[in-house]
Amino acid sequence: MRVLAQDLKFGIRTLVENPVFTLVSVLALAIGVGANSAIFSVIDAVLLRPLPYYESHRLVKIWERQPQLARGSVAFANFRDWKDQNHVFEEVAAYQTGDYNLTSGDEPEQIQGVAVSSNLFTLLHAQPSSGNTFLPGQENQGSSSDVILSHDLWANRFGSDPSLIGKAINIDNKNYVVVGVMPDKFYFPGKQFQLWLPLSINPNSPMAGRGMHYLQAIGRLKPEVSLEQAKAEMDAIGGRLEQQYPRDNSGHGVNVFSLQEDSAAGIRSSLLMIQFVVGFVLLIACANVANLLLARATARQKEIALRSALGASRTRIVRQLLTESILLSLLGGTLGLALAAIGIRLLVTLSPGGIPRIEESALNGSVVAFTFLTALATGIVFGLAPALQISKPDINELLKAGSARGSTSAASNRLRKLFVVIEVALSLVLLIGAGLMIKSFVKLVSVSPGFNVENILTGSITLPNSKYKGSQRAVFLQQVLERLQTDPRVIAAGAVSHLPLAGNGPSFNFDIQGRPATIPGQEFKAQLRATSPDYFRAIGIPLLEGRQLTVQDSSSSPNVVIINDVMAQRYWPNESALDKEISIDKDDKGSPIWRRIIGVVRGVRHTSLELQPEAQMYTPYTQFSMPYITLVLHTKTAALDLTADVRHAVSAVDRDQPISNTRTMEQVVSESTAPRRFNMVLLSLFAGSALFLASIGIYGVISYLVTQRTREIGIRSALGARRFDILKLVISQGMALALIGAGIGLAASFALTRTVSSLLFSVSTTDPLIFLEVTGLLLGVALLACYLPARRATKVNPMIALRCE
Amino acid sequence: MNVQAEPLIRLKDVKKVFYTDEVETHALSDIHLEIRNGEYVSIAGPSGCGKSTLLSILGLLDAPTDGSYWLNGQPVSELSLSESARIRNREVGFVFQSFNLIGDLTVYENVELPLTYRGMKSAERKERVTEALEKVGVAHRKNHLPSHLSGGQQQRVAVARAVAGRPNILLADEPTGNLDSSNGEAVMELLRELHRDGATICTVTHDPRFAQHADRIINLFDGRLIEESASRPDR
Ligand SMILES: Nc1ncnc2c1ncn2[C@@H]1O[C@H](COP(=O)(O)OP(=O)(O)O)[C@@H](O)[C@H]1O
Ligand SMILES: [Mg+2]
């Protein structure tokens, strides 16, 4: 114990006496460890930590596998059969998410909610904080009007009113009785969902059939049943249903995933890539620290030889050196923790929407443990090698005056150089990855979406079925748009059912007048949007052929449709599409409703900026009603200035009608690229850290070599070497290492970038320009890192040559 | 050659003061000195009297604190750093007490090193290096590393390195200091030979036997030139 205290005291003293060494090592460790902890905390929150439900490992998500689609929504009839026929689940529940207009209270508000089968809460073992949950067997009534509120909604909207239970609130213009409030931090299926209603499906409606896919399903495995058993049985059931109902189910099956895995399915690969990347950063940091320790150890060879000459055992010396590196690790770990805390906040802020539970990332016990274990492992592993190497050299040889460059130092120089080569190679791989992502991103944001994004304000309205039917929606919309059009700051005001780049919208099969009906698998298909007449003008989609919609295209006038150039090209490649007739639906008697093509507009990128425009068709709201409306205003001034005016226009027409998500088109486009931006920023950040660490590494090694070779440099200078000769001598030595590292890094990049091809956009995984530029950047930084010690070398006084060693 | 010509080296009132930690060391004071072409001068004096300092000023490794130094008639104080490097490289040859060969370079490369600093063609370098190594008698070890050579051999390589560039003056700071007496003698004999062939030489030496080889002995004491004696009036 006394010995340990002595080791510690001495260790602290050496660290304090070498502030630069200590600072650089601690910083390198902190960057490496901090980056890993930050990412680990996200992975812990998103992927590892059990979901906050009772025995959540038994929860699974059940999908209807469809052709080309592993995770397809579920048809009600199929769900019912799964439920009845399986022996593996304790419970199975279905739900459907949606937007609800809440009008109780002061301001109408659009809220995301979930219609759930009544056994959902039983399945989750979730208890309300007050009131009740739904009672099993409540579904299928088609009339239930109970609602359960989230704690947040209850607190924010209803001021935590304890007497709310049993009272009615107005949702979508209908009265619902609040039967329960869930506890704080209960979320299902995600944080944004704030109310739960019973899922009511009329068993006789088409919604209860096998052709309409709109449900999500979860199940709880029986305690003794494994995920594999469940998969097998559901596979069998799916196969049976496919045989039984070939018309709706051919090509369909069942996929079962653990709920935990499923909830992070989209982000998993991206997070694991980033974990891999920060692993690289840590390796680089380790190489750095190892190098610094090696340099220190070499510098202390004499001291150590002296100690062993004085009788210190080898273990004693190794322990002393290890104490020092462990001290360093702990310091690095502590600073790393601080960096991680900043990093986590940055990650959560930067993260695109839709990463479940990312906001729960925090410096909790497991992250702290992870941090210190990583730091300690680093310190011990990379402190041990130099400690062992240094504690064994021949005492005699070292104490002999004059033999300054023994064989041990040659060996450790080789090791040092090897570390630098590895650092450079690793950083180049990361930098090239980052370069490819940056280029992808730049390419992506410079893609024209096919519409105008400047000075455009958008806002969403959902008109509930319970209040607005058919043509009433068009009337409501017409009144809102008329109000907005009178504003002198508005150039054009329009509306569309599904705004491009703001989520998917429906695609519809259609028939063409005069062509045979399509057969399954070869349907004519296009995205369908309902629009107001001025939508194209407001968003800047040019008309290529024919005419625009007008207010004369009303519910009583002939049915018309506008299509885009992609659709025109695909279905009428050699003729004009104008005046052709298509049908997307049937009337009450089952005969097709024909709609005449009156115009062709340019296609827009709808699903994603990354995908070419697909076939699109637009019907007027007056002739094809949809409950979703996104207002689109082209303004003369800054678009956001009109936010309040839009709200007023809507509430002037219907004071209970909320408008949500008011944002500019620029924001819409930017949010659509958020996941890619997240990956890019992260990779760039870590590649930057890697470059920084590698340059510290090069700098450290070259500085050390300069110190080691001070005398030689003095001699060369005495013999007439000019400043340039000395610079060349030192820099070429460092650059040789950098070049070897770059060569290895380039080869590795060629092999590795292929694995990220799915993260790139219109950039080849071996884009020569990026490879060249990034290598140039790395070598430039390496040159600078060599130049600083080289400059110091030129200041060596040649007088040193006259002095005896 | 005209004997009345400007001396190769002329020092006037040279002074060197080192300032360290508030201590001033007057390493050299009031030095007047001339060395003519073809002379062999030996600097003697007790340890710490300023011999190495004087040699470093002569060899442009350091600048005087005060006073003037003309090399080949040119005032040295006006030289830029790179011009001094050029003169060290072309006009001065150094031999050091601790040999100062570069451990990573072979014997051949060590001798070649100063020649590479003047951008000489490799064929010419080869000729000069070979000639110099033959003159000092270690041509057969040219591909060895210095650590494989004896001290005497190493110092002979150092002499070869100093003369390969055909300098105007050879400066040697206690070249025998790290050698046993027979090796020391061999190296001094080598210098004497070079002198006979016309080289200008200035050595620092403790050993009175070797001092006697010189035309002239300069005695330094506490940074001052106390007397100049012609060692071989017979010549
Ligand atoms: N770089 C220096 N800084 C401070 N003092 C020095 C330096 N070089 C030499 N001296 C001092 O100058 C004096 C002369 O030194 P030196 O010329 O090396 O003597 P010698 O070669 O005759 O033994 C000594 O007192 C020495 O300590
Ligand atoms: Mg001396």
PDB file of C-alpha atoms in Angstrom, chain A residues 46-192:
ATOM      1  CA  VAL A  46     -31.485   3.363 -29.289  1.00  0.00           C
ATOM      2  CA  LEU A  47     -30.395  -0.230 -29.759  1.00  0.00           C
ATOM      3  CA  LEU A  48     -29.355  -1.804 -26.485  1.00  0.00           C
ATOM      4  CA  ARG A  49     -31.441  -0.543 -23.611  1.00  0.00           C
ATOM      5  CA  PRO A  50     -34.579  -2.664 -23.216  1.00  0.00           C
ATOM      6  CA  LEU A  51     -37.762  -0.947 -24.303  1.00  0.00           C
ATOM      7  CA  PRO A  52     -39.604   0.525 -21.316  1.00  0.00           C
ATOM      8  CA  TYR A  53     -42.316  -2.129 -21.240  1.00  0.00           C
ATOM      9  CA  TYR A  54     -42.870  -5.101 -18.979  1.00  0.00           C
ATOM     10  CA  GLU A  55     -40.625  -8.011 -20.083  1.00  0.00           C
ATOM     11  CA  SER A  56     -40.025  -6.173 -23.313  1.00  0.00           C
ATOM     12  CA  HIS A  57     -37.818  -8.942 -24.687  1.00  0.00           C
ATOM     13  CA  ARG A  58     -41.028 -10.881 -25.311  1.00  0.00           C
ATOM     14  CA  LEU A  59     -42.539  -8.128 -27.466  1.00  0.00           C
ATOM     15  CA  VAL A  60     -42.447  -8.558 -31.227  1.00  0.00           C
ATOM     16  CA  LYS A  61     -43.560  -6.592 -34.233  1.00  0.00           C
ATOM     17  CA  ILE A  62     -45.519  -8.590 -36.785  1.00  0.00           C
ATOM     18  CA  TRP A  63     -45.550  -7.408 -40.391  1.00  0.00           C
ATOM     19  CA  GLU A  64     -47.358  -8.586 -43.452  1.00  0.00           C
ATOM     20  CA  ARG A  65     -44.583  -9.457 -45.872  1.00  0.00           C
ATOM     21  CA  GLN A  66     -45.511  -8.261 -49.341  1.00  0.00           C
ATOM     22  CA  PRO A  67     -43.757  -8.545 -52.675  1.00  0.00           C
ATOM     23  CA  GLN A  68     -40.657  -6.259 -52.504  1.00  0.00           C
ATOM     24  CA  LEU A  69     -41.592  -5.198 -48.986  1.00  0.00           C
ATOM     25  CA  ALA A  70     -40.344  -6.893 -45.835  1.00  0.00           C
ATOM     26  CA  ARG A  71     -42.313  -4.644 -43.520  1.00  0.00           C
ATOM     27  CA  GLY A  72     -45.732  -4.166 -45.000  1.00  0.00           C
ATOM     28  CA  SER A  73     -48.862  -2.936 -43.239  1.00  0.00           C
ATOM     29  CA  VAL A  74     -51.370  -5.566 -42.242  1.00  0.00           C
ATOM     30  CA  ALA A  75     -54.858  -6.241 -43.590  1.00  0.00           C
ATOM     31  CA  PHE A  76     -57.490  -6.603 -40.880  1.00  0.00           C
ATOM     32  CA  ALA A  77     -58.785 -10.011 -41.936  1.00  0.00           C
ATOM     33  CA  ASN A  78     -55.264 -11.408 -42.008  1.00  0.00           C
ATOM     34  CA  PHE A  79     -54.588  -9.962 -38.583  1.00  0.00           C
ATOM     35  CA  ARG A  80     -57.690 -11.617 -37.216  1.00  0.00           C
ATOM     36  CA  ASP A  81     -56.617 -14.973 -38.635  1.00  0.00           C
ATOM     37  CA  TRP A  82     -53.100 -14.626 -37.213  1.00  0.00           C
ATOM     38  CA  LYS A  83     -54.640 -13.898 -33.864  1.00  0.00           C
ATOM     39  CA  ASP A  84     -57.002 -16.843 -33.929  1.00  0.00           C
ATOM     40  CA  GLN A  85     -54.631 -19.433 -35.357  1.00  0.00           C
ATOM     41  CA  ASN A  86     -51.353 -18.873 -33.515  1.00  0.00           C
ATOM     42  CA  HIS A  87     -50.208 -20.731 -30.388  1.00  0.00           C
ATOM     43  CA  VAL A  88     -47.082 -18.703 -29.763  1.00  0.00           C
ATOM     44  CA  PHE A  89     -48.402 -15.355 -28.567  1.00  0.00           C
ATOM     45  CA  GLU A  90     -49.952 -14.497 -25.258  1.00  0.00           C
ATOM     46  CA  GLU A  91     -51.625 -11.516 -26.944  1.00  0.00           C
ATOM     47  CA  VAL A  92     -51.622  -9.886 -30.355  1.00  0.00           C
ATOM     48  CA  ALA A  93     -52.765  -6.302 -30.875  1.00  0.00           C
ATOM     49  CA  ALA A  94     -53.253  -4.050 -33.876  1.00  0.00           C
ATOM     50  CA  TYR A  95     -53.032  -0.301 -34.150  1.00  0.00           C
ATOM     51  CA  GLN A  96     -53.125   2.513 -36.641  1.00  0.00           C
ATOM     52  CA  THR A  97     -51.479   5.918 -36.214  1.00  0.00           C
ATOM     53  CA  GLY A  98     -53.117   9.089 -37.434  1.00  0.00           C
ATOM     54  CA  ASP A  99     -53.614  12.814 -37.069  1.00  0.00           C
ATOM     55  CA  TYR A 100     -56.414  14.075 -34.856  1.00  0.00           C
ATOM     56  CA  ASN A 101     -57.816  17.549 -34.458  1.00  0.00           C
ATOM     57  CA  LEU A 102     -58.237  18.427 -30.838  1.00  0.00           C
ATOM     58  CA  THR A 103     -60.608  21.327 -30.395  1.00  0.00           C
ATOM     59  CA  SER A 104     -61.307  21.349 -26.675  1.00  0.00           C
ATOM     60  CA  GLY A 105     -59.638  24.224 -24.930  1.00  0.00           C
ATOM     61  CA  ASP A 106     -58.400  27.468 -26.401  1.00  0.00           C
ATOM     62  CA  GLU A 107     -56.631  26.790 -29.731  1.00  0.00           C
ATOM     63  CA  PRO A 108     -57.492  23.926 -32.044  1.00  0.00           C
ATOM     64  CA  GLU A 109     -54.470  21.659 -32.350  1.00  0.00           C
ATOM     65  CA  GLN A 110     -53.487  18.777 -34.573  1.00  0.00           C
ATOM     66  CA  ILE A 111     -52.182  15.867 -32.550  1.00  0.00           C
ATOM     67  CA  GLN A 112     -50.760  12.495 -33.470  1.00  0.00           C
ATOM     68  CA  GLY A 113     -52.639   9.639 -31.951  1.00  0.00           C
ATOM     69  CA  VAL A 114     -53.136   5.920 -32.246  1.00  0.00           C
ATOM     70  CA  ALA A 115     -56.200   3.838 -32.720  1.00  0.00           C
ATOM     71  CA  VAL A 116     -55.433   0.636 -30.843  1.00  0.00           C
ATOM     72  CA  SER A 117     -57.132  -2.692 -30.292  1.00  0.00           C
ATOM     73  CA  SER A 118     -58.488  -2.707 -26.780  1.00  0.00           C
ATOM     74  CA  ASN A 119     -56.089  -5.408 -25.569  1.00  0.00           C
ATOM     75  CA  LEU A 120     -53.014  -3.322 -26.359  1.00  0.00           C
ATOM     76  CA  PHE A 121     -52.561  -2.009 -22.837  1.00  0.00           C
ATOM     77  CA  THR A 122     -53.065  -5.491 -21.377  1.00  0.00           C
ATOM     78  CA  LEU A 123     -50.488  -6.773 -23.833  1.00  0.00           C
ATOM     79  CA  LEU A 124     -47.993  -4.119 -22.750  1.00  0.00           C
ATOM     80  CA  HIS A 125     -48.905  -4.561 -19.055  1.00  0.00           C
ATOM     81  CA  ALA A 126     -49.286  -0.796 -18.967  1.00  0.00           C
ATOM     82  CA  GLN A 127     -51.253   0.778 -16.125  1.00  0.00           C
ATOM     83  CA  PRO A 128     -52.751   4.263 -16.283  1.00  0.00           C
ATOM     84  CA  SER A 129     -51.696   6.862 -13.737  1.00  0.00           C
ATOM     85  CA  SER A 130     -55.357   7.669 -13.286  1.00  0.00           C
ATOM     86  CA  GLY A 131     -58.599   6.245 -14.652  1.00  0.00           C
ATOM     87  CA  ASN A 132     -58.617   3.082 -16.736  1.00  0.00           C
ATOM     88  CA  THR A 133     -57.248   1.678 -19.931  1.00  0.00           C
ATOM     89  CA  PHE A 134     -59.476   0.071 -22.537  1.00  0.00           C
ATOM     90  CA  LEU A 135     -61.206  -3.162 -21.726  1.00  0.00           C
ATOM     91  CA  PRO A 136     -60.536  -6.131 -23.954  1.00  0.00           C
ATOM     92  CA  GLY A 137     -63.409  -6.828 -26.276  1.00  0.00           C
ATOM     93  CA  GLN A 138     -64.160  -3.149 -26.803  1.00  0.00           C
ATOM     94  CA  GLU A 139     -63.168  -3.278 -30.485  1.00  0.00           C
ATOM     95  CA  ASN A 140     -65.245  -4.115 -33.511  1.00  0.00           C
ATOM     96  CA  GLN A 141     -68.110  -2.036 -32.171  1.00  0.00           C
ATOM     97  CA  GLY A 142     -67.559   0.809 -34.623  1.00  0.00           C
ATOM     98  CA  SER A 143     -68.913   3.212 -32.052  1.00  0.00           C
ATOM     99  CA  SER A 144     -66.652   3.345 -29.032  1.00  0.00           C
ATOM    100  CA  SER A 145     -65.835   6.870 -28.011  1.00  0.00           C
ATOM    101  CA  ASP A 146     -63.360   6.530 -25.181  1.00  0.00           C
ATOM    102  CA  VAL A 147     -59.951   8.169 -25.233  1.00  0.00           C
ATOM    103  CA  ILE A 148     -56.786   7.809 -23.178  1.00  0.00           C
ATOM    104  CA  LEU A 149     -54.402  10.741 -22.959  1.00  0.00           C
ATOM    105  CA  SER A 150     -50.652  10.801 -22.578  1.00  0.00           C
ATOM    106  CA  HIS A 151     -49.233  12.431 -19.500  1.00  0.00           C
ATOM    107  CA  ASP A 152     -47.751  15.234 -21.636  1.00  0.00           C
ATOM    108  CA  LEU A 153     -51.020  16.015 -23.364  1.00  0.00           C
ATOM    109  CA  TRP A 154     -52.890  15.953 -20.068  1.00  0.00           C
ATOM    110  CA  ALA A 155     -50.321  18.261 -18.469  1.00  0.00           C
ATOM    111  CA  ASN A 156     -49.783  20.691 -21.340  1.00  0.00           C
ATOM    112  CA  ARG A 157     -53.219  20.911 -22.798  1.00  0.00           C
ATOM    113  CA  PHE A 158     -55.419  20.310 -19.784  1.00  0.00           C
ATOM    114  CA  GLY A 159     -53.236  21.729 -17.005  1.00  0.00           C
ATOM    115  CA  SER A 160     -53.036  18.331 -15.268  1.00  0.00           C
ATOM    116  CA  ASP A 161     -56.680  18.656 -14.391  1.00  0.00           C
ATOM    117  CA  PRO A 162     -57.409  15.703 -12.020  1.00  0.00           C
ATOM    118  CA  SER A 163     -61.142  15.905 -12.716  1.00  0.00           C
ATOM    119  CA  LEU A 164     -60.732  15.366 -16.451  1.00  0.00           C
ATOM    120  CA  ILE A 165     -61.432  11.637 -16.147  1.00  0.00           C
ATOM    121  CA  GLY A 166     -64.980  10.946 -17.219  1.00  0.00           C
ATOM    122  CA  LYS A 167     -65.333  14.273 -19.036  1.00  0.00           C
ATOM    123  CA  ALA A 168     -65.809  14.624 -22.762  1.00  0.00           C
ATOM    124  CA  ILE A 169     -63.333  16.306 -25.054  1.00  0.00           C
ATOM    125  CA  ASN A 170     -63.743  17.150 -28.710  1.00  0.00           C
ATOM    126  CA  ILE A 171     -61.631  15.236 -31.210  1.00  0.00           C
ATOM    127  CA  ASP A 172     -62.304  15.529 -34.927  1.00  0.00           C
ATOM    128  CA  ASN A 173     -65.581  17.175 -34.107  1.00  0.00           C
ATOM    129  CA  LYS A 174     -66.769  14.217 -32.066  1.00  0.00           C
ATOM    130  CA  ASN A 175     -67.058  13.851 -28.329  1.00  0.00           C
ATOM    131  CA  TYR A 176     -64.769  11.386 -26.633  1.00  0.00           C
ATOM    132  CA  VAL A 177     -64.796  10.523 -22.952  1.00  0.00           C
ATOM    133  CA  VAL A 178     -61.442  10.615 -21.240  1.00  0.00           C
ATOM    134  CA  VAL A 179     -61.222   7.264 -19.498  1.00  0.00           C
ATOM    135  CA  GLY A 180     -57.604   7.352 -18.468  1.00  0.00           C
ATOM    136  CA  VAL A 181     -54.300   9.201 -18.383  1.00  0.00           C
ATOM    137  CA  MET A 182     -51.067   7.278 -18.870  1.00  0.00           C
ATOM    138  CA  PRO A 183     -48.050   7.839 -16.601  1.00  0.00           C
ATOM    139  CA  ASP A 184     -45.215  10.216 -17.424  1.00  0.00           C
ATOM    140  CA  LYS A 185     -42.732   8.680 -19.874  1.00  0.00           C
ATOM    141  CA  PHE A 186     -45.162   6.082 -21.173  1.00  0.00           C
ATOM    142  CA  TYR A 187     -44.974   6.183 -24.941  1.00  0.00           C
ATOM    143  CA  PHE A 188     -46.423   3.907 -27.572  1.00  0.00           C
ATOM    144  CA  PRO A 189     -45.462   3.376 -30.309  1.00  0.00           C
ATOM    145  CA  GLY A 190     -43.339   6.551 -30.121  1.00  0.00           C
ATOM    146  CA  LYS A 191     -42.945   9.727 -28.160  1.00  0.00           C
ATOM    147  CA  GLN A 192     -44.925  11.854 -30.604  1.00  0.00           C
TER     148      GLN A 192
END
